[in-house]
Short mmCIF file of C-alpha atoms in Angstrom, two decimals:
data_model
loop_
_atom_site.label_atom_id
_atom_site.label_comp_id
_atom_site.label_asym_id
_atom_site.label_seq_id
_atom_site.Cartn_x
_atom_site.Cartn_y
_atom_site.Cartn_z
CA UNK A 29 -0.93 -25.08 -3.68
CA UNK A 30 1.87 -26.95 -1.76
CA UNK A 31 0.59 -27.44 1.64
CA UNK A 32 4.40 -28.52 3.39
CA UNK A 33 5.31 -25.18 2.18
CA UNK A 34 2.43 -23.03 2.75
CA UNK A 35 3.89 -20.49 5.87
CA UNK A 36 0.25 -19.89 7.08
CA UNK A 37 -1.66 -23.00 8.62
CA UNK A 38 -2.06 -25.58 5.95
CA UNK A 39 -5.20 -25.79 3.79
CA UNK A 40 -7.93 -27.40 4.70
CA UNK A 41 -9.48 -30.37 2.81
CA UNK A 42 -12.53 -29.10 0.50
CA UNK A 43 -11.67 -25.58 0.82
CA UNK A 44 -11.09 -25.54 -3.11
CA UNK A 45 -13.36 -23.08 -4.37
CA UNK A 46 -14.09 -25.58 -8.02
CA UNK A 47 -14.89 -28.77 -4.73
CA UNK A 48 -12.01 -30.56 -6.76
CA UNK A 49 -9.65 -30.58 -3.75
CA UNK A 50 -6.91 -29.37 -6.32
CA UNK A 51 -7.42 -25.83 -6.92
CA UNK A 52 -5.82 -25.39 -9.91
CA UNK A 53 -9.38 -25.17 -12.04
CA UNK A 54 -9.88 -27.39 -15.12
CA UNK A 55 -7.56 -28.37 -17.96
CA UNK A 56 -8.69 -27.49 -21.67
CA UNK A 57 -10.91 -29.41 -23.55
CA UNK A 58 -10.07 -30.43 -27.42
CA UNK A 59 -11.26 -27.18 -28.69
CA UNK A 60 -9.09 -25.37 -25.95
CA UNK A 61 -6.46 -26.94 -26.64
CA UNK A 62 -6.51 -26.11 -30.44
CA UNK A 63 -7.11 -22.83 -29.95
CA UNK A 64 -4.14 -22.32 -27.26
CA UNK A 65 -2.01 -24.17 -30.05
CA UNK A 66 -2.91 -21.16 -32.72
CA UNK A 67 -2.61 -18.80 -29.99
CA UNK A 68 1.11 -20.42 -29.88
CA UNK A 69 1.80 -19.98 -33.42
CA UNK A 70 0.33 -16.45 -33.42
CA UNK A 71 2.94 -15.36 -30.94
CA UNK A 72 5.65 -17.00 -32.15
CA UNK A 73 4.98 -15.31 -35.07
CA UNK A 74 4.73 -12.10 -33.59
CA UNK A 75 7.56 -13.06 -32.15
CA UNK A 76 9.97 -13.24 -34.75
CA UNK A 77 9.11 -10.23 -36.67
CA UNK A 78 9.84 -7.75 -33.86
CA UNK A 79 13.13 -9.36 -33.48
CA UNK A 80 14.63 -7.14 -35.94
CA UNK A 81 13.36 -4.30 -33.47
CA UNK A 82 14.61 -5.11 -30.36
CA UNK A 83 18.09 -3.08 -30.76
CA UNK A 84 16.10 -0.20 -31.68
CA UNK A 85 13.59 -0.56 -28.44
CA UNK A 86 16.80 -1.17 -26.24
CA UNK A 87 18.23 1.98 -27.27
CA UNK A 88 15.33 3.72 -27.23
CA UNK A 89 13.19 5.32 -23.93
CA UNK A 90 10.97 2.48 -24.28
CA UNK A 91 14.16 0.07 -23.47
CA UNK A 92 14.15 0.15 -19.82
CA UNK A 93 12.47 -3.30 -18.61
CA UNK A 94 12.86 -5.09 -21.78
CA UNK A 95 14.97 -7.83 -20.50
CA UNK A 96 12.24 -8.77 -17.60
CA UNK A 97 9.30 -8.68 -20.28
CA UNK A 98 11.79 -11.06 -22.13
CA UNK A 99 11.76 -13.21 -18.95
CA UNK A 100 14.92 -12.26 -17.11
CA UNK A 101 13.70 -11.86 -13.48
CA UNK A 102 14.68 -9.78 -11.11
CA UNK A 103 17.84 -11.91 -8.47
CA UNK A 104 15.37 -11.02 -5.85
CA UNK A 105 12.66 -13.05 -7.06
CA UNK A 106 14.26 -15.79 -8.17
CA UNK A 107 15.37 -16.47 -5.09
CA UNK A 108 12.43 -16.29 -3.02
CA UNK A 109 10.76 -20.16 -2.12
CA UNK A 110 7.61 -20.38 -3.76
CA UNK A 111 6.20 -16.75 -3.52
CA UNK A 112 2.10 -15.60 -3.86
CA UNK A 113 2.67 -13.79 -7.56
CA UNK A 114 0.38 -11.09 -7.67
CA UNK A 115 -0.24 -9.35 -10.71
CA UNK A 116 -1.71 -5.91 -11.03
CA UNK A 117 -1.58 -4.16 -14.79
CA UNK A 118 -0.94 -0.62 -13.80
CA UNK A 119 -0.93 2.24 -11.21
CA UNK A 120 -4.79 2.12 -10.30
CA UNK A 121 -4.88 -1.78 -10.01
CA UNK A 122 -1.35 -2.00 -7.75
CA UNK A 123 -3.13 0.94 -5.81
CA UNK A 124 -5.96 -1.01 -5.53
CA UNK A 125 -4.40 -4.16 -4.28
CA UNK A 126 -2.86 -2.61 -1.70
CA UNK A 127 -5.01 -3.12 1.34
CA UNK A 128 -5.02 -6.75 0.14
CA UNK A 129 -1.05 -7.02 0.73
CA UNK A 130 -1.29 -5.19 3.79
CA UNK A 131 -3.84 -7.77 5.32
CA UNK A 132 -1.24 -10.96 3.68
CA UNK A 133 1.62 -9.10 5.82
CA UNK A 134 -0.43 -9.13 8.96
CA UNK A 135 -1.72 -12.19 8.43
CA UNK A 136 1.03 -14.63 6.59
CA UNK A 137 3.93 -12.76 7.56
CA UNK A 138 6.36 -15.52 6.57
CA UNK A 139 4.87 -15.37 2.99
CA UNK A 140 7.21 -14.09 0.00
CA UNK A 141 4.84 -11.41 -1.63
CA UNK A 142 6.40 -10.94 -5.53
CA UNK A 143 4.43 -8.25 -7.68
CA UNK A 144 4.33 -8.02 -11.47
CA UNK A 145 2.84 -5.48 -13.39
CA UNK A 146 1.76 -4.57 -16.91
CA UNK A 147 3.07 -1.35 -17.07
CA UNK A 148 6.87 0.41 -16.06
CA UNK A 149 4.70 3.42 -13.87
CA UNK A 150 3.09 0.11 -12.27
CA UNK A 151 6.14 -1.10 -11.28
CA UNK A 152 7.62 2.19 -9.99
CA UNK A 153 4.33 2.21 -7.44
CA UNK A 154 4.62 -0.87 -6.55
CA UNK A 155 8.14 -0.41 -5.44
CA UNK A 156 7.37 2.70 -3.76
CA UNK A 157 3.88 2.15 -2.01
CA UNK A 158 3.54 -1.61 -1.57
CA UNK A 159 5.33 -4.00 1.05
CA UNK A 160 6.69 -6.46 -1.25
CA UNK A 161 9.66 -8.65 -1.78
CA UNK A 162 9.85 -8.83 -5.35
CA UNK A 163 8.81 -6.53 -7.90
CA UNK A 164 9.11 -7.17 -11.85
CA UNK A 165 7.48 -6.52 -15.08
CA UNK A 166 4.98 -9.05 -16.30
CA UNK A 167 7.00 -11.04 -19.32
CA UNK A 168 4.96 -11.71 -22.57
CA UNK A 169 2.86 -14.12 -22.92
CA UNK A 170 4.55 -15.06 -26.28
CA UNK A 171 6.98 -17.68 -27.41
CA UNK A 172 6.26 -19.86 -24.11
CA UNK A 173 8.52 -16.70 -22.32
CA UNK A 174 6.13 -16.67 -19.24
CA UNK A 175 6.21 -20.39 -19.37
CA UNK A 176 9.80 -20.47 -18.69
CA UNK A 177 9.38 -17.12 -15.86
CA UNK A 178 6.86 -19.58 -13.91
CA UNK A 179 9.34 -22.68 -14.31
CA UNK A 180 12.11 -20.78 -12.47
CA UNK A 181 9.70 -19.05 -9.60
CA UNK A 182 6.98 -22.06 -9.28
CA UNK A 183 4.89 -19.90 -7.27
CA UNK A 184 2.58 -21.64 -4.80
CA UNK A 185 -0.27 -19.54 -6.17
CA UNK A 186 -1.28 -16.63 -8.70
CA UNK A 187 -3.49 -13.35 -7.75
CA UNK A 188 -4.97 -11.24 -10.58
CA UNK A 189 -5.67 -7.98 -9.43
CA UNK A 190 -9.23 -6.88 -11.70
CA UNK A 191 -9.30 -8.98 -14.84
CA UNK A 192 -6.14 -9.37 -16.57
CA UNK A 193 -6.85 -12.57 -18.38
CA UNK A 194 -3.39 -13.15 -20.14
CA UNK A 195 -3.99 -17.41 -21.67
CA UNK A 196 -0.77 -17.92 -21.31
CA UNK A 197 0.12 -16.54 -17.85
CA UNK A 198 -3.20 -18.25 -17.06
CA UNK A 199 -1.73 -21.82 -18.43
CA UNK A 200 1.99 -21.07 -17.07
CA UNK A 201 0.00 -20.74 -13.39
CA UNK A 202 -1.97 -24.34 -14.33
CA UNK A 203 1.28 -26.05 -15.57
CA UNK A 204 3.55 -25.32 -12.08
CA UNK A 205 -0.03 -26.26 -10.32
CA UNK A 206 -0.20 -22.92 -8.75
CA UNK A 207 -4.20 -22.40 -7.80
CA UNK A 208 -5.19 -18.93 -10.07
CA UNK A 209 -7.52 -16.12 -7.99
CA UNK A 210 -9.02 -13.22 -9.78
CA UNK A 211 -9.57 -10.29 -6.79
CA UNK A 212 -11.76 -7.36 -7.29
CA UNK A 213 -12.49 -8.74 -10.64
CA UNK A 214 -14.23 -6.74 -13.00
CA UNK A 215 -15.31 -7.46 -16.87
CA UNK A 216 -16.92 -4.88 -18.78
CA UNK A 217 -19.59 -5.53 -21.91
CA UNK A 218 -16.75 -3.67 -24.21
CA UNK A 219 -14.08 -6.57 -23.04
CA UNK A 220 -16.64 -9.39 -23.64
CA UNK A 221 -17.35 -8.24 -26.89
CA UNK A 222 -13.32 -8.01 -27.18
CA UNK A 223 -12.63 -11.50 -26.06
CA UNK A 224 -15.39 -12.78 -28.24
CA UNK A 225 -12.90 -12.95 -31.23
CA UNK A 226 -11.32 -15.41 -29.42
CA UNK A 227 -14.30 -17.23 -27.77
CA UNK A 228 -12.63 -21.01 -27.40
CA UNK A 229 -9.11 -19.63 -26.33
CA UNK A 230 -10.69 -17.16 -23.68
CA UNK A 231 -13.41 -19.70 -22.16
CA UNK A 232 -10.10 -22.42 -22.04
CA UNK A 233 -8.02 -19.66 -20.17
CA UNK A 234 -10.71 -18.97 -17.75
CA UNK A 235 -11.25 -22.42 -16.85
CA UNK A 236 -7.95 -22.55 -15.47
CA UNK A 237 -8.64 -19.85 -12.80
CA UNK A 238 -9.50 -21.69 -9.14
CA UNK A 239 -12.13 -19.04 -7.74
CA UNK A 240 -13.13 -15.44 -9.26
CA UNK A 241 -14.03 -12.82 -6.79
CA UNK A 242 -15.79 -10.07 -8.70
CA UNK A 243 -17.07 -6.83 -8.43
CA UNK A 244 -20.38 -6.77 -9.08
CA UNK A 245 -23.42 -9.18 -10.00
CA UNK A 246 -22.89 -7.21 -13.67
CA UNK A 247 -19.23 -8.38 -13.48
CA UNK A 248 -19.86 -11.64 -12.45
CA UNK A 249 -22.58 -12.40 -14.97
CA UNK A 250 -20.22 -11.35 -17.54
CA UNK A 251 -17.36 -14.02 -16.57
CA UNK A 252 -19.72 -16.80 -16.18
CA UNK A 253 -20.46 -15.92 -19.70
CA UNK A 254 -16.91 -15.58 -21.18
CA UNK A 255 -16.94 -19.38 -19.70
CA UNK A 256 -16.06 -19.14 -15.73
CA UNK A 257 -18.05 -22.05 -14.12
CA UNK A 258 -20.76 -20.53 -12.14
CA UNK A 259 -19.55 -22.32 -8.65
CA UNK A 260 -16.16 -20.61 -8.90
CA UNK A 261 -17.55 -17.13 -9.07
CA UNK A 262 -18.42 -14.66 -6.27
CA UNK A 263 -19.29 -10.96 -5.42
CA UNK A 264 -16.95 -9.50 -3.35
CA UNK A 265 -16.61 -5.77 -4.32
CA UNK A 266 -13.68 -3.65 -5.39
CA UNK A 267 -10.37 -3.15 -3.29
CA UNK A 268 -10.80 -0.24 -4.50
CA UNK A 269 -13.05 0.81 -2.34
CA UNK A 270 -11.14 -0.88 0.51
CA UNK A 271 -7.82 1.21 0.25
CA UNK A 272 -8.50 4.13 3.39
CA UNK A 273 -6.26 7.13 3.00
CA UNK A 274 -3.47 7.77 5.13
CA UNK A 275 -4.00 10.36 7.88
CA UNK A 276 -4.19 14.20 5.88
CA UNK A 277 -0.48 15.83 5.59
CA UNK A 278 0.66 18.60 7.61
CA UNK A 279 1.58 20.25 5.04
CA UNK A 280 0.22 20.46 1.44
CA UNK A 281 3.45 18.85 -1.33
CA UNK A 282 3.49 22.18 -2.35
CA UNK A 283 4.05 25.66 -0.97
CA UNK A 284 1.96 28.53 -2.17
CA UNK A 285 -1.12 25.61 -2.38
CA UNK A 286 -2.70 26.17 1.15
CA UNK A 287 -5.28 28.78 1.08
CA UNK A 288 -5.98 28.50 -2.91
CA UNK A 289 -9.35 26.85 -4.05
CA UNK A 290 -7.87 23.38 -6.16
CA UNK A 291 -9.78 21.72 -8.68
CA UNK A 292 -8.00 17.97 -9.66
CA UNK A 293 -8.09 16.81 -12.83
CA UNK A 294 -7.32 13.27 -12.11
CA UNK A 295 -6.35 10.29 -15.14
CA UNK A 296 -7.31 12.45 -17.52
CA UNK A 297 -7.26 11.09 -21.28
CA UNK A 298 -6.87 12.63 -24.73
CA UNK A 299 -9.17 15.40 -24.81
CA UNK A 300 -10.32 15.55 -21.65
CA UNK A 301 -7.50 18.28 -20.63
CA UNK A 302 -9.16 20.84 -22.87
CA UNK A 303 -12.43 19.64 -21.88
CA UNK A 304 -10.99 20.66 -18.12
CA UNK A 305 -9.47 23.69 -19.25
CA UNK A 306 -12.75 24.62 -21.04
CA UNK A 307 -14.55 24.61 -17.86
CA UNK A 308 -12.11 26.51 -15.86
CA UNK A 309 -12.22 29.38 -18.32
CA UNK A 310 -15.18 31.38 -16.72
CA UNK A 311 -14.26 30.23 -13.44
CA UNK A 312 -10.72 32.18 -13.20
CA UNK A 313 -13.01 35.19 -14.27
CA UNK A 314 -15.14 33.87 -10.83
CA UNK A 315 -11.99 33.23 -8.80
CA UNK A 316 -8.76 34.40 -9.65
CA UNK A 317 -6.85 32.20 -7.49
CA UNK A 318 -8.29 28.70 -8.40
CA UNK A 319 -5.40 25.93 -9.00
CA UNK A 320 -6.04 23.34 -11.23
CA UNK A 321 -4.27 20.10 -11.23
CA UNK A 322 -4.02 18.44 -14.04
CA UNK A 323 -2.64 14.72 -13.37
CA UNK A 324 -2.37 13.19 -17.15
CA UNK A 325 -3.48 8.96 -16.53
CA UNK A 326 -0.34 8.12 -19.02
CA UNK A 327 3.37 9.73 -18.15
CA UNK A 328 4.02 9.65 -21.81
CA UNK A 329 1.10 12.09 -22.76
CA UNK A 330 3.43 14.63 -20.26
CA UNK A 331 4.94 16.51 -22.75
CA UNK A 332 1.84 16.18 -24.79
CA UNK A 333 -0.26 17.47 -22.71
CA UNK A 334 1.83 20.55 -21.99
CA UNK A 335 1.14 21.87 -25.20
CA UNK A 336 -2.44 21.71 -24.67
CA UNK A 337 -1.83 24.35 -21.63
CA UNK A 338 0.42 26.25 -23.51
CA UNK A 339 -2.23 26.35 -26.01
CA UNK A 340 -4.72 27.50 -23.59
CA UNK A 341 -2.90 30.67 -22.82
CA UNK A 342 -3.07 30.08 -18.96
CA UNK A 343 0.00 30.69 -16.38
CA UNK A 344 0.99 27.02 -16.05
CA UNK A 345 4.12 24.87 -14.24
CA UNK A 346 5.07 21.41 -14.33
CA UNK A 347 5.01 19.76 -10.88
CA UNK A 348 8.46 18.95 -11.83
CA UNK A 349 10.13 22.26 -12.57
CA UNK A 350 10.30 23.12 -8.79
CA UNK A 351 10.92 20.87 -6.03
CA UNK A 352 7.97 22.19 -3.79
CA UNK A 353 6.73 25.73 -4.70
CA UNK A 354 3.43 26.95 -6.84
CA UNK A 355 3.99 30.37 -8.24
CA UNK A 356 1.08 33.04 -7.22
CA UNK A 357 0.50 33.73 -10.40
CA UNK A 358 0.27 30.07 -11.73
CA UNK A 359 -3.45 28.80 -12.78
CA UNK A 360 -2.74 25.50 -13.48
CA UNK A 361 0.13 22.52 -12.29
CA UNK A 362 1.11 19.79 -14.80
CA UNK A 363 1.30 16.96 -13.00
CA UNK A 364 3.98 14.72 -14.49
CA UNK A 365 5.29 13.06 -11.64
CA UNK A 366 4.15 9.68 -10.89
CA UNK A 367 2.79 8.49 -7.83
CA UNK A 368 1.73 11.44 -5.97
CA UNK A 369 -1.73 12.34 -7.17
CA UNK A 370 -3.32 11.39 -4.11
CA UNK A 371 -1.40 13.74 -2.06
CA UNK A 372 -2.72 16.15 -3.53
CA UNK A 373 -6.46 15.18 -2.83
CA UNK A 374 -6.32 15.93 0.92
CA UNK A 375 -6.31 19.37 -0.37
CA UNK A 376 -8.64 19.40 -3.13
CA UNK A 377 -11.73 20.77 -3.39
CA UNK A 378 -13.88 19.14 -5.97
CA UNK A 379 -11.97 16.13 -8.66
CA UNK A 380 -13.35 15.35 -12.02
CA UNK A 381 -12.39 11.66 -12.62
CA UNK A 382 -10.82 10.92 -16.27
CA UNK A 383 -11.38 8.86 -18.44
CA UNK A 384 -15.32 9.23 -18.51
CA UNK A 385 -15.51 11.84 -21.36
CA UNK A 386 -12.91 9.94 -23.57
CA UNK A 387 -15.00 6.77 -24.71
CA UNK A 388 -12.80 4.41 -22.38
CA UNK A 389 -14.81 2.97 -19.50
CA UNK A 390 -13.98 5.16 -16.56
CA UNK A 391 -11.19 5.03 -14.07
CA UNK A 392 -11.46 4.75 -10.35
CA UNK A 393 -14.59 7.21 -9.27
CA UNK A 394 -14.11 5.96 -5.71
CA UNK A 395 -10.45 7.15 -4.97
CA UNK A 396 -11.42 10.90 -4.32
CA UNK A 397 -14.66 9.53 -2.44
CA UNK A 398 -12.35 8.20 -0.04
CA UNK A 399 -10.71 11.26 0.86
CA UNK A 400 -14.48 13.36 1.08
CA UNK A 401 -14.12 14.99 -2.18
CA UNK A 402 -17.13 15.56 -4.71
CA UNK A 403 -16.60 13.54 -7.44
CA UNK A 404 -17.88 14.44 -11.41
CA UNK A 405 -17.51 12.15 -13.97
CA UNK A 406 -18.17 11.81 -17.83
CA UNK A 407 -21.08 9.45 -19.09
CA UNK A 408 -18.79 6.51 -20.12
CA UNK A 409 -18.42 5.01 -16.62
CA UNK A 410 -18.93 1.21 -17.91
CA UNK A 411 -15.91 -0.10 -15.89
CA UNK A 412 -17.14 1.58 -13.13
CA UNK A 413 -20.89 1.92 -13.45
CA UNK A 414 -22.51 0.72 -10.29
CA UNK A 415 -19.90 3.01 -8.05
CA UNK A 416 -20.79 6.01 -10.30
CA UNK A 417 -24.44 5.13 -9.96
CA UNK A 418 -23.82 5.07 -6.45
CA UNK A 419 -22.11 8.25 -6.06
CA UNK A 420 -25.06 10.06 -8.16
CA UNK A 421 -28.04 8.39 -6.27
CA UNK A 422 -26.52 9.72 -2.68
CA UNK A 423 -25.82 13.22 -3.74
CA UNK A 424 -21.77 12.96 -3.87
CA UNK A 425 -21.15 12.18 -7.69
CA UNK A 426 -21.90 14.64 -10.71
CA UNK A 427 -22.22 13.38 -14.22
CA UNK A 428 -21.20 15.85 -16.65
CA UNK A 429 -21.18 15.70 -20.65
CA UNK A 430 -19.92 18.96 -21.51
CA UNK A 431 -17.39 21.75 -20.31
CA UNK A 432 -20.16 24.07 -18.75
CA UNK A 433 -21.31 21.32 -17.30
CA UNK A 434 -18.18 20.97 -14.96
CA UNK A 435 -17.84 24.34 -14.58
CA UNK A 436 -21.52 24.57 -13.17
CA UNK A 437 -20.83 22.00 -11.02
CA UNK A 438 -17.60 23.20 -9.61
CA UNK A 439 -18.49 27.28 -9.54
CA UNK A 440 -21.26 26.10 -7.05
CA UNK A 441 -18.75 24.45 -5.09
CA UNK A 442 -16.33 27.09 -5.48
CA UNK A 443 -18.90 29.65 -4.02
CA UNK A 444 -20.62 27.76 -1.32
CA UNK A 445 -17.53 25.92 0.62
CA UNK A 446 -20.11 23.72 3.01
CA UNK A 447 -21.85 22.63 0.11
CA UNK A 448 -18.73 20.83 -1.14
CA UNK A 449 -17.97 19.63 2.17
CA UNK A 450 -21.68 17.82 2.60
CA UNK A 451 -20.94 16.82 -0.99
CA UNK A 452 -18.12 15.40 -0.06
CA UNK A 453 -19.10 13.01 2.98
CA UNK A 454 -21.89 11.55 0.78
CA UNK A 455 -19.26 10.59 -1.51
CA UNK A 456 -17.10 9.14 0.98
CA UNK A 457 -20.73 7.05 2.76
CA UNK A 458 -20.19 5.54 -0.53
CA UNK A 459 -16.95 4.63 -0.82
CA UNK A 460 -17.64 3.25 3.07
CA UNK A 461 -20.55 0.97 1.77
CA UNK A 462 -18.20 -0.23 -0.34
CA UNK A 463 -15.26 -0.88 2.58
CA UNK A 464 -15.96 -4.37 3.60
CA UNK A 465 -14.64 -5.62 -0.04
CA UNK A 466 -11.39 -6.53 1.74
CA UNK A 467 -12.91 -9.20 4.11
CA UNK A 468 -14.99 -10.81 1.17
CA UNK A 469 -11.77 -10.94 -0.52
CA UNK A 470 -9.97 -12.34 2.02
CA UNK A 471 -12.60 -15.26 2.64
CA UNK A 472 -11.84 -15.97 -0.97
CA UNK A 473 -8.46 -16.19 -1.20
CA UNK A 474 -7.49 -17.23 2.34
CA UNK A 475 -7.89 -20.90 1.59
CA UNK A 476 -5.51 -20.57 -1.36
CA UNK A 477 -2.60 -19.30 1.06
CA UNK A 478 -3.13 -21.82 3.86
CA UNK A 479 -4.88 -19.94 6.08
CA UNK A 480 -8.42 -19.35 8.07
CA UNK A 481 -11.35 -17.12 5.87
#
């Protein structure tokens, strides 16, 4: 970190969370730097041989945001002096550092805040939602292209929202001396069995990283073994657990929706809409005028996932098709908008969390248990395990393996209203527990900005 630059009060001697004084972790040894030099060749490689493509992506709906993933930054950012880069990978991690950015306003208000993310619905978020003075796409990590990004920017420091441990990014951050932070950090046994194939590369790349604030014990065990020196690493929960929703709307974002039971399907995955649909068969025998939400995780799956309605035979309408009316007749809403998910949740009545019956991890369990709503889940929960234990253990979380299985769950909610409602607070006592992950993050990162834990 540059202290004559810092806009908070400068940094105080020691306050380094590796006790070097530098922040800026540890330069590779011999075997890290052999394996960054393959991992250089490797993308070069890669490099080269999508060349040929690149006319064919420009033209092509996946063009948009080429040029910044090639490095060309956004006028914006390149002209802020030496900004905190954050980097979040998509919607759910931008989301999730968003109670973080808030506290940096309030607290370093003189402190350029530049965003990149992973992903283009990432990016649209983060422009929308977040309080920011830069937003861009993260460029590659091959061919030295983030290299030359950090070069241009020399940010004063780099925050990585969850775990997205990108060696290059990681060794662009080192080069410019920008201290690295991982926030709300979180490593699953999947991803260390992932990053094994690249043990000496990965353990190099992590060594570069100034302080890890992780969140769990399970998490943090799992980074010291990837290679993380044990003094560097702390629990300090997920953000997103931190992020409180806004005050409820007036009125719901779509006519015709007060007054109707709604079930949200929320990130759902490949399969998991007909596992949905499967459960809501009986229950439209049980209750007519149930509205189901279904709020695909991926905006490209949209038009695939339309077809799986269609397929259904139920009355359907994409949130899309009208600007704010739901058809009386209408069963279920395609949700292929991005971005407004949780205003629907004020309004919901029970959400199954996606992402848990497809064998990927689990997304966020908590963000419904912040708004009161019971929560049901799949059984593959890994990247979220201890908040879906949680949620289970106090009586606000459901796991479910199979369609009847939802639709037990949610025709007892459906029939006994103040059942879901006492469901729902003991989800949100969990996602309260969980509330004070913004403070512990703060201690961490505050000495890394200049400014008092």
């Amino acid at each position: 970190m540059r202290p004559e630059r810092a806009p908070c009060s400068q940094p105080r001697d020691g306050a380094r969370a590796d006790g070097s004084g530098s922040g800026i972790g540890s330069k590779p040894d011999a075997t890290g730097r052999l394996a960054y030099a393959a991992y250089d060749v490797v993308g070069a490689l890669a490099a080269v041989l999508c060349t040929p493509a690149l006319p064919f992506v420009l033209a092509s709906r996946h063009g948009r945001g080429v040029c910044e993933r090639l490095g060309r930054l956004p006028d914006a950012l390149r002209a802020l002096p030496a900004p905190l880069w954050i980097h979040a990978a998509s919607v759910g991690e931008t989301r999730a550092a968003a109670p973080l950015v808030g506290a940096l306003r309030r607290r370093c208000p003189a402190l350029p805040l530049v965003m990149s993310t992973t992903t283009l619905t990432g990016r649209i978020v983060a422009e929308r939602e977040l309080s920011l003075d830069a937003v861009t796409l993260l460029p590659i990590d091959a061919a030295r292209i983030v290299d030359r990004a950090f070069r241009r920017v020399r940010p004063r420091g780099l925050v990585l929202v969850e775990t997205e441990l990108w060696p290059g990014l990681l060794r662009a951050a080192r080069r410019v001396e920008a201290p690295v932070v991982v926030v709300s950090g979180r490593l699953s046994e999947r991803s260390l069995r992932r990053y094994g194939w690249a043990r000496p590369l990965f353990r190099a790349a992590v060594q570069s990283v100034a302080a890890f604030g992780m969140q769990t014990p399970a998490d943090a065990e799992r980074i010291m073994a990837l290679g993380a020196p044990a003094e560097r690493v702390r629990v300090t929960g997920s953000l997103k657990a931190s992020r409180r929703p806004p005050a409820a709307p007036a009125t719901a974002p779509l006519n015709g929706l007060t007054g109707r039971p709604l079930l949200v399907a929320a990130s759902t995955q490949p399969g998991e809409e007909e596992f949905v649909l499967g459960a809501c068969g009986d229950l439209w025998g049980l209750c007519p005028d149930i509205l189901l939400l279904l709020a695909p995780r991926r905006p490209e799956r949209f038009s695939a996932v339309e077809q799986v309605v269609r397929r259904a035979g139920v009355r359907y309408q994409r949130r899309s098709a009208r600007e704010a009316n739901v058809d009386g007749e209408t069963q279920v809403v395609l949700l292929d908008t991005v971005g407004e998910l949780t205003q629907f949740l004020p309004f919901a009545r029970a959400v199954f969390v996606g992402g848990t019956v497809a064998p990927l991890g689990g997304h966020n369990v908590l963000e419904p248990a912040v708004y009161g709503k019971p929560v049901a889940f799949g059984p593959n929960t890994e990247n979220v395990a201890d908040a879906a234990r949680a949620l289970i253990e106090q009586g606000g979380g459901a796991l479910v393996r199979e369609p009847a299985d939802l639709a037990a769950v949610w025709r007892r909610l459906l029939l006994d209203p103040e059942r879901a409602e006492a469901m729902g607070a003991r989800a949100r006592a969990v996602a309260d527990a969980w509330a004070d992950a913004l403070e512990q993050t703060w201690n961490l990162l505050a000495p890394y900005v200049g400014a008092s834990p």
